[in-house]
Amino acid sequence: LKEAGDDDCQNRAAAARADLLSVILRFSDSGSPTCARILQELKDKIRHTVEAMKEDFAREEEKIARERAESGNADQFSARDYLLAMAKLSGEKSKAALPHLFSMCNQLGMDLLHLRGSELKSLFGTDEMPYLLQSYLDAQTILQKYRKAAEEENTDVESLAMKSPAGIASLLAGRVPEGFDDSQMNEILFSTTAFYCNLPKCQYSTWSVEILRNWQWLERQNM
């Protein structure tokens, strides 16, 4: 309980710093020289990490393009294929980005995942951030739904699938459980969720602390 209380206190302070950064971003865009200077100082502190993250993004893009070329269907790419490829790329980028985001949270003592996607896009100069942030929120939501299903007496098909031993085991293994639509979108959701939850906790991220609490709770149900 003490550790949870310490986490919550640190998370609130880190989120408050992120709220301040949100204000700085807004006033910097409005032409405030003081906010622009503070923002530039922050960007300088994390510049090398942002550059490394962008390099990882480029590698993921190259990997997807190579897979397309090797499939032999590069010239027969339907709208559905394109959307699935973009979803897969977004999932892989979200996995590549998260260690860098945690590193920057630690560098700044700030909960960067508390910011909006548009603010992260402005801070890093990357168009991907709103989509990646949504991936993190989707993982948070599925874990919340799993825990709620396990704690409550709901008998709908999805709740029963989630609370069953097989359903919890599938989640922890990063697989789509029986009872869920076995779509590529769900495959991405469950595999990325497992990846996120197997990273070390970021003490400055409320999101990280919460998903790991729920993940570890579900692990205990699976014992």
PDB file of N, CA, C and O in Angstrom, residues 51-111:
ATOM      1  N   GLU A  51      15.472  11.823 -31.490  1.00  0.00           N
ATOM      2  CA  GLU A  51      16.121  11.395 -32.731  1.00  0.00           C
ATOM      3  C   GLU A  51      16.194   9.867 -32.807  1.00  0.00           C
ATOM      4  O   GLU A  51      15.950   9.276 -33.867  1.00  0.00           O
ATOM      5  N   ALA A  52      16.531   9.218 -31.691  1.00  0.00           N
ATOM      6  CA  ALA A  52      16.591   7.756 -31.670  1.00  0.00           C
ATOM      7  C   ALA A  52      15.213   7.148 -31.919  1.00  0.00           C
ATOM      8  O   ALA A  52      15.083   6.130 -32.620  1.00  0.00           O
ATOM      9  N   MET A  53      14.188   7.759 -31.365  1.00  0.00           N
ATOM     10  CA  MET A  53      12.818   7.279 -31.579  1.00  0.00           C
ATOM     11  C   MET A  53      12.433   7.391 -33.060  1.00  0.00           C
ATOM     12  O   MET A  53      11.851   6.448 -33.628  1.00  0.00           O
ATOM     13  N   LYS A  54      12.766   8.496 -33.672  1.00  0.00           N
ATOM     14  CA  LYS A  54      12.443   8.674 -35.092  1.00  0.00           C
ATOM     15  C   LYS A  54      13.205   7.672 -35.961  1.00  0.00           C
ATOM     16  O   LYS A  54      12.682   7.192 -36.977  1.00  0.00           O
ATOM     17  N   GLU A  55      14.428   7.351 -35.575  1.00  0.00           N
ATOM     18  CA  GLU A  55      15.192   6.334 -36.314  1.00  0.00           C
ATOM     19  C   GLU A  55      14.512   4.970 -36.209  1.00  0.00           C
ATOM     20  O   GLU A  55      14.459   4.219 -37.190  1.00  0.00           O
ATOM     21  N   ASP A  56      13.974   4.667 -35.036  1.00  0.00           N
ATOM     22  CA  ASP A  56      13.232   3.412 -34.871  1.00  0.00           C
ATOM     23  C   ASP A  56      11.958   3.414 -35.713  1.00  0.00           C
ATOM     24  O   ASP A  56      11.583   2.380 -36.289  1.00  0.00           O
ATOM     25  N   PHE A  57      11.300   4.554 -35.812  1.00  0.00           N
ATOM     26  CA  PHE A  57      10.118   4.663 -36.671  1.00  0.00           C
ATOM     27  C   PHE A  57      10.492   4.352 -38.121  1.00  0.00           C
ATOM     28  O   PHE A  57       9.774   3.625 -38.819  1.00  0.00           O
ATOM     29  N   ALA A  58      11.606   4.916 -38.576  1.00  0.00           N
ATOM     30  CA  ALA A  58      12.045   4.701 -39.959  1.00  0.00           C
ATOM     31  C   ALA A  58      12.342   3.224 -40.209  1.00  0.00           C
ATOM     32  O   ALA A  58      12.009   2.682 -41.278  1.00  0.00           O
ATOM     33  N   ARG A  59      12.941   2.551 -39.223  1.00  0.00           N
ATOM     34  CA  ARG A  59      13.225   1.127 -39.381  1.00  0.00           C
ATOM     35  C   ARG A  59      11.937   0.317 -39.483  1.00  0.00           C
ATOM     36  O   ARG A  59      11.855  -0.638 -40.273  1.00  0.00           O
ATOM     37  N   GLU A  60      10.920   0.689 -38.694  1.00  0.00           N
ATOM     38  CA  GLU A  60       9.645  -0.026 -38.774  1.00  0.00           C
ATOM     39  C   GLU A  60       8.985   0.190 -40.128  1.00  0.00           C
ATOM     40  O   GLU A  60       8.388  -0.735 -40.688  1.00  0.00           O
ATOM     41  N   GLU A  61       9.089   1.394 -40.670  1.00  0.00           N
ATOM     42  CA  GLU A  61       8.525   1.676 -41.994  1.00  0.00           C
ATOM     43  C   GLU A  61       9.234   0.851 -43.071  1.00  0.00           C
ATOM     44  O   GLU A  61       8.586   0.302 -43.974  1.00  0.00           O
ATOM     45  N   GLU A  62      10.552   0.760 -42.952  1.00  0.00           N
ATOM     46  CA  GLU A  62      11.322  -0.029 -43.923  1.00  0.00           C
ATOM     47  C   GLU A  62      10.944  -1.510 -43.833  1.00  0.00           C
ATOM     48  O   GLU A  62      10.848  -2.194 -44.855  1.00  0.00           O
ATOM     49  N   LYS A  63      10.716  -2.001 -42.622  1.00  0.00           N
ATOM     50  CA  LYS A  63      10.365  -3.407 -42.432  1.00  0.00           C
ATOM     51  C   LYS A  63       9.014  -3.718 -43.067  1.00  0.00           C
ATOM     52  O   LYS A  63       8.868  -4.745 -43.753  1.00  0.00           O
ATOM     53  N   ILE A  64       8.037  -2.848 -42.866  1.00  0.00           N
ATOM     54  CA  ILE A  64       6.713  -3.061 -43.458  1.00  0.00           C
ATOM     55  C   ILE A  64       6.799  -3.014 -44.982  1.00  0.00           C
ATOM     56  O   ILE A  64       6.180  -3.836 -45.683  1.00  0.00           O
ATOM     57  N   ALA A  65       7.564  -2.050 -45.511  1.00  0.00           N
ATOM     58  CA  ALA A  65       7.720  -1.934 -46.974  1.00  0.00           C
ATOM     59  C   ALA A  65       8.395  -3.182 -47.534  1.00  0.00           C
ATOM     60  O   ALA A  65       8.017  -3.687 -48.605  1.00  0.00           O
ATOM     61  N   ARG A  66       9.372  -3.714 -46.810  1.00  0.00           N
ATOM     62  CA  ARG A  66      10.078  -4.924 -47.260  1.00  0.00           C
ATOM     63  C   ARG A  66       9.136  -6.128 -47.252  1.00  0.00           C
ATOM     64  O   ARG A  66       9.146  -6.931 -48.182  1.00  0.00           O
ATOM     65  N   GLU A  67       8.318  -6.237 -46.226  1.00  0.00           N
ATOM     66  CA  GLU A  67       7.357  -7.342 -46.156  1.00  0.00           C
ATOM     67  C   GLU A  67       6.363  -7.275 -47.304  1.00  0.00           C
ATOM     68  O   GLU A  67       5.987  -8.309 -47.872  1.00  0.00           O
ATOM     69  N   ARG A  68       5.951  -6.062 -47.638  1.00  0.00           N
ATOM     70  CA  ARG A  68       5.032  -5.876 -48.767  1.00  0.00           C
ATOM     71  C   ARG A  68       5.666  -6.341 -50.064  1.00  0.00           C
ATOM     72  O   ARG A  68       5.056  -7.057 -50.860  1.00  0.00           O
ATOM     73  N   ALA A  69       6.923  -5.935 -50.269  1.00  0.00           N
ATOM     74  CA  ALA A  69       7.619  -6.296 -51.505  1.00  0.00           C
ATOM     75  C   ALA A  69       7.837  -7.802 -51.597  1.00  0.00           C
ATOM     76  O   ALA A  69       7.671  -8.410 -52.663  1.00  0.00           O
ATOM     77  N   GLU A  70       8.163  -8.426 -50.457  1.00  0.00           N
ATOM     78  CA  GLU A  70       8.440  -9.863 -50.449  1.00  0.00           C
ATOM     79  C   GLU A  70       7.174 -10.697 -50.589  1.00  0.00           C
ATOM     80  O   GLU A  70       7.239 -11.860 -50.984  1.00  0.00           O
ATOM     81  N   SER A  71       6.014 -10.109 -50.273  1.00  0.00           N
ATOM     82  CA  SER A  71       4.758 -10.849 -50.380  1.00  0.00           C
ATOM     83  C   SER A  71       4.343 -11.082 -51.821  1.00  0.00           C
ATOM     84  O   SER A  71       3.520 -11.957 -52.107  1.00  0.00           O
ATOM     85  N   GLY A  72       4.889 -10.286 -52.745  1.00  0.00           N
ATOM     86  CA  GLY A  72       4.530 -10.403 -54.153  1.00  0.00           C
ATOM     87  C   GLY A  72       3.238  -9.713 -54.513  1.00  0.00           C
ATOM     88  O   GLY A  72       2.779  -9.795 -55.656  1.00  0.00           O
ATOM     89  N   ASN A  73       2.625  -9.008 -53.537  1.00  0.00           N
ATOM     90  CA  ASN A  73       1.345  -8.339 -53.785  1.00  0.00           C
ATOM     91  C   ASN A  73       1.469  -6.821 -53.711  1.00  0.00           C
ATOM     92  O   ASN A  73       0.491  -6.129 -53.479  1.00  0.00           O
ATOM     93  N   ALA A  74       2.677  -6.327 -53.902  1.00  0.00           N
ATOM     94  CA  ALA A  74       2.899  -4.885 -53.754  1.00  0.00           C
ATOM     95  C   ALA A  74       2.075  -4.079 -54.744  1.00  0.00           C
ATOM     96  O   ALA A  74       1.698  -2.937 -54.466  1.00  0.00           O
ATOM     97  N   ASP A  75       1.770  -4.677 -55.915  1.00  0.00           N
ATOM     98  CA  ASP A  75       1.001  -3.939 -56.933  1.00  0.00           C
ATOM     99  C   ASP A  75      -0.495  -4.212 -56.835  1.00  0.00           C
ATOM    100  O   ASP A  75      -1.270  -3.704 -57.626  1.00  0.00           O
ATOM    101  N   GLN A  76      -0.903  -5.060 -55.877  1.00  0.00           N
ATOM    102  CA  GLN A  76      -2.319  -5.394 -55.712  1.00  0.00           C
ATOM    103  C   GLN A  76      -2.722  -5.107 -54.278  1.00  0.00           C
ATOM    104  O   GLN A  76      -3.134  -5.994 -53.536  1.00  0.00           O
ATOM    105  N   PHE A  77      -2.616  -3.864 -53.910  1.00  0.00           N
ATOM    106  CA  PHE A  77      -2.821  -3.443 -52.522  1.00  0.00           C
ATOM    107  C   PHE A  77      -4.178  -2.778 -52.418  1.00  0.00           C
ATOM    108  O   PHE A  77      -4.367  -1.651 -52.860  1.00  0.00           O
ATOM    109  N   SER A  78      -5.156  -3.498 -51.842  1.00  0.00           N
ATOM    110  CA  SER A  78      -6.513  -2.956 -51.700  1.00  0.00           C
ATOM    111  C   SER A  78      -6.562  -1.948 -50.566  1.00  0.00           C
ATOM    112  O   SER A  78      -5.626  -1.839 -49.755  1.00  0.00           O
ATOM    113  N   ALA A  79      -7.693  -1.230 -50.494  1.00  0.00           N
ATOM    114  CA  ALA A  79      -7.863  -0.262 -49.397  1.00  0.00           C
ATOM    115  C   ALA A  79      -7.824  -0.983 -48.050  1.00  0.00           C
ATOM    116  O   ALA A  79      -7.240  -0.479 -47.082  1.00  0.00           O
ATOM    117  N   ARG A  80      -8.429  -2.171 -47.994  1.00  0.00           N
ATOM    118  CA  ARG A  80      -8.428  -2.942 -46.745  1.00  0.00           C
ATOM    119  C   ARG A  80      -7.004  -3.344 -46.371  1.00  0.00           C
ATOM    120  O   ARG A  80      -6.602  -3.241 -45.207  1.00  0.00           O
ATOM    121  N   ASP A  81      -6.227  -3.817 -47.358  1.00  0.00           N
ATOM    122  CA  ASP A  81      -4.840  -4.204 -47.101  1.00  0.00           C
ATOM    123  C   ASP A  81      -4.035  -3.019 -46.590  1.00  0.00           C
ATOM    124  O   ASP A  81      -3.203  -3.163 -45.694  1.00  0.00           O
ATOM    125  N   TYR A  82      -4.304  -1.863 -47.182  1.00  0.00           N
ATOM    126  CA  TYR A  82      -3.572  -0.659 -46.780  1.00  0.00           C
ATOM    127  C   TYR A  82      -3.876  -0.300 -45.327  1.00  0.00           C
ATOM    128  O   TYR A  82      -2.967  -0.017 -44.538  1.00  0.00           O
ATOM    129  N   LEU A  83      -5.165  -0.337 -44.971  1.00  0.00           N
ATOM    130  CA  LEU A  83      -5.553   0.006 -43.601  1.00  0.00           C
ATOM    131  C   LEU A  83      -4.956  -0.967 -42.592  1.00  0.00           C
ATOM    132  O   LEU A  83      -4.491  -0.564 -41.518  1.00  0.00           O
ATOM    133  N   LEU A  84      -4.947  -2.258 -42.937  1.00  0.00           N
ATOM    134  CA  LEU A  84      -4.366  -3.254 -42.036  1.00  0.00           C
ATOM    135  C   LEU A  84      -2.854  -3.063 -41.902  1.00  0.00           C
ATOM    136  O   LEU A  84      -2.301  -3.204 -40.807  1.00  0.00           O
ATOM    137  N   ALA A  85      -2.209  -2.744 -43.021  1.00  0.00           N
ATOM    138  CA  ALA A  85      -0.763  -2.507 -42.979  1.00  0.00           C
ATOM    139  C   ALA A  85      -0.440  -1.292 -42.132  1.00  0.00           C
ATOM    140  O   ALA A  85       0.529  -1.291 -41.359  1.00  0.00           O
ATOM    141  N   MET A  86      -1.258  -0.235 -42.248  1.00  0.00           N
ATOM    142  CA  MET A  86      -1.037   0.958 -41.442  1.00  0.00           C
ATOM    143  C   MET A  86      -1.291   0.694 -39.963  1.00  0.00           C
ATOM    144  O   MET A  86      -0.581   1.212 -39.093  1.00  0.00           O
ATOM    145  N   ALA A  87      -2.294  -0.147 -39.680  1.00  0.00           N
ATOM    146  CA  ALA A  87      -2.567  -0.505 -38.286  1.00  0.00           C
ATOM    147  C   ALA A  87      -1.412  -1.307 -37.704  1.00  0.00           C
ATOM    148  O   ALA A  87      -0.999  -1.089 -36.558  1.00  0.00           O
ATOM    149  N   LYS A  88      -0.878  -2.231 -38.493  1.00  0.00           N
ATOM    150  CA  LYS A  88       0.270  -3.013 -38.038  1.00  0.00           C
ATOM    151  C   LYS A  88       1.478  -2.119 -37.818  1.00  0.00           C
ATOM    152  O   LYS A  88       2.191  -2.241 -36.814  1.00  0.00           O
ATOM    153  N   LEU A  89       1.705  -1.192 -38.750  1.00  0.00           N
ATOM    154  CA  LEU A  89       2.831  -0.264 -38.622  1.00  0.00           C
ATOM    155  C   LEU A  89       2.676   0.603 -37.377  1.00  0.00           C
ATOM    156  O   LEU A  89       3.643   0.815 -36.631  1.00  0.00           O
ATOM    157  N   SER A  90       1.457   1.089 -37.133  1.00  0.00           N
ATOM    158  CA  SER A  90       1.210   1.907 -35.943  1.00  0.00           C
ATOM    159  C   SER A  90       1.480   1.111 -34.672  1.00  0.00           C
ATOM    160  O   SER A  90       2.077   1.622 -33.708  1.00  0.00           O
ATOM    161  N   GLY A  91       1.067  -0.168 -34.663  1.00  0.00           N
ATOM    162  CA  GLY A  91       1.322  -1.011 -33.506  1.00  0.00           C
ATOM    163  C   GLY A  91       2.806  -1.208 -33.256  1.00  0.00           C
ATOM    164  O   GLY A  91       3.283  -1.133 -32.116  1.00  0.00           O
ATOM    165  N   GLU A  92       3.552  -1.455 -34.331  1.00  0.00           N
ATOM    166  CA  GLU A  92       5.000  -1.653 -34.189  1.00  0.00           C
ATOM    167  C   GLU A  92       5.692  -0.360 -33.758  1.00  0.00           C
ATOM    168  O   GLU A  92       6.626  -0.381 -32.948  1.00  0.00           O
ATOM    169  N   LYS A  93       5.234   0.760 -34.288  1.00  0.00           N
ATOM    170  CA  LYS A  93       5.811   2.036 -33.871  1.00  0.00           C
ATOM    171  C   LYS A  93       5.496   2.329 -32.410  1.00  0.00           C
ATOM    172  O   LYS A  93       6.320   2.895 -31.688  1.00  0.00           O
ATOM    173  N   SER A  94       4.299   1.944 -31.971  1.00  0.00           N
ATOM    174  CA  SER A  94       3.944   2.194 -30.571  1.00  0.00           C
ATOM    175  C   SER A  94       4.861   1.407 -29.640  1.00  0.00           C
ATOM    176  O   SER A  94       5.241   1.890 -28.566  1.00  0.00           O
ATOM    177  N   LYS A  95       5.227   0.194 -30.055  1.00  0.00           N
ATOM    178  CA  LYS A  95       6.149  -0.605 -29.251  1.00  0.00           C
ATOM    179  C   LYS A  95       7.551  -0.010 -29.279  1.00  0.00           C
ATOM    180  O   LYS A  95       8.237   0.030 -28.249  1.00  0.00           O
ATOM    181  N   ALA A  96       7.962   0.456 -30.449  1.00  0.00           N
ATOM    182  CA  ALA A  96       9.295   1.059 -30.560  1.00  0.00           C
ATOM    183  C   ALA A  96       9.393   2.358 -29.771  1.00  0.00           C
ATOM    184  O   ALA A  96      10.441   2.674 -29.186  1.00  0.00           O
ATOM    185  N   ALA A  97       8.291   3.111 -29.728  1.00  0.00           N
ATOM    186  CA  ALA A  97       8.317   4.439 -29.098  1.00  0.00           C
ATOM    187  C   ALA A  97       8.311   4.377 -27.579  1.00  0.00           C
ATOM    188  O   ALA A  97       8.903   5.232 -26.914  1.00  0.00           O
ATOM    189  N   LEU A  98       7.646   3.360 -27.009  1.00  0.00           N
ATOM    190  CA  LEU A  98       7.368   3.400 -25.565  1.00  0.00           C
ATOM    191  C   LEU A  98       8.623   3.460 -24.687  1.00  0.00           C
ATOM    192  O   LEU A  98       8.665   4.265 -23.744  1.00  0.00           O
ATOM    193  N   PRO A  99       9.665   2.668 -24.950  1.00  0.00           N
ATOM    194  CA  PRO A  99      10.872   2.822 -24.121  1.00  0.00           C
ATOM    195  C   PRO A  99      11.465   4.220 -24.200  1.00  0.00           C
ATOM    196  O   PRO A  99      11.968   4.753 -23.199  1.00  0.00           O
ATOM    197  N   HIS A 100      11.400   4.835 -25.372  1.00  0.00           N
ATOM    198  CA  HIS A 100      11.897   6.213 -25.525  1.00  0.00           C
ATOM    199  C   HIS A 100      11.024   7.191 -24.739  1.00  0.00           C
ATOM    200  O   HIS A 100      11.540   8.120 -24.098  1.00  0.00           O
ATOM    201  N   LEU A 101       9.708   6.993 -24.792  1.00  0.00           N
ATOM    202  CA  LEU A 101       8.805   7.874 -24.043  1.00  0.00           C
ATOM    203  C   LEU A 101       9.051   7.760 -22.549  1.00  0.00           C
ATOM    204  O   LEU A 101       9.085   8.774 -21.839  1.00  0.00           O
ATOM    205  N   PHE A 102       9.237   6.544 -22.073  1.00  0.00           N
ATOM    206  CA  PHE A 102       9.544   6.350 -20.651  1.00  0.00           C
ATOM    207  C   PHE A 102      10.861   7.028 -20.292  1.00  0.00           C
ATOM    208  O   PHE A 102      10.995   7.635 -19.224  1.00  0.00           O
ATOM    209  N   SER A 103      11.852   6.893 -21.170  1.00  0.00           N
ATOM    210  CA  SER A 103      13.147   7.529 -20.919  1.00  0.00           C
ATOM    211  C   SER A 103      13.005   9.045 -20.806  1.00  0.00           C
ATOM    212  O   SER A 103      13.592   9.673 -19.917  1.00  0.00           O
ATOM    213  N   MET A 104      12.177   9.633 -21.675  1.00  0.00           N
ATOM    214  CA  MET A 104      11.984  11.082 -21.628  1.00  0.00           C
ATOM    215  C   MET A 104      11.177  11.501 -20.403  1.00  0.00           C
ATOM    216  O   MET A 104      11.436  12.564 -19.825  1.00  0.00           O
ATOM    217  N   CYS A 105      10.219  10.672 -19.990  1.00  0.00           N
ATOM    218  CA  CYS A 105       9.503  10.946 -18.729  1.00  0.00           C
ATOM    219  C   CYS A 105      10.499  11.013 -17.580  1.00  0.00           C
ATOM    220  O   CYS A 105      10.421  11.903 -16.721  1.00  0.00           O
ATOM    221  N   ASN A 106      11.420  10.064 -17.567  1.00  0.00           N
ATOM    222  CA  ASN A 106      12.419  10.030 -16.502  1.00  0.00           C
ATOM    223  C   ASN A 106      13.373  11.218 -16.589  1.00  0.00           C
ATOM    224  O   ASN A 106      13.760  11.795 -15.563  1.00  0.00           O
ATOM    225  N   GLN A 107      13.770  11.570 -17.808  1.00  0.00           N
ATOM    226  CA  GLN A 107      14.682  12.699 -17.988  1.00  0.00           C
ATOM    227  C   GLN A 107      14.075  13.999 -17.466  1.00  0.00           C
ATOM    228  O   GLN A 107      14.764  14.819 -16.853  1.00  0.00           O
ATOM    229  N   LEU A 108      12.789  14.188 -17.735  1.00  0.00           N
ATOM    230  CA  LEU A 108      12.123  15.451 -17.400  1.00  0.00           C
ATOM    231  C   LEU A 108      11.370  15.395 -16.073  1.00  0.00           C
ATOM    232  O   LEU A 108      10.916  16.441 -15.592  1.00  0.00           O
ATOM    233  N   GLY A 109      11.218  14.183 -15.498  1.00  0.00           N
ATOM    234  CA  GLY A 109      10.394  14.049 -14.298  1.00  0.00           C
ATOM    235  C   GLY A 109       8.950  14.435 -14.568  1.00  0.00           C
ATOM    236  O   GLY A 109       8.275  15.021 -13.730  1.00  0.00           O
ATOM    237  N   MET A 110       8.480  14.053 -15.751  1.00  0.00           N
ATOM    238  CA  MET A 110       7.192  14.549 -16.248  1.00  0.00           C
ATOM    239  C   MET A 110       6.423  13.412 -16.909  1.00  0.00           C
ATOM    240  O   MET A 110       7.018  12.570 -17.582  1.00  0.00           O
ATOM    241  N   ASP A 111       5.111  13.389 -16.742  1.00  0.00           N
ATOM    242  CA  ASP A 111       4.264  12.356 -17.334  1.00  0.00           C
ATOM    243  C   ASP A 111       3.856  12.785 -18.747  1.00  0.00           C
ATOM    244  O   ASP A 111       2.785  13.371 -18.953  1.00  0.00           O
TER     245      ASP A 111
END
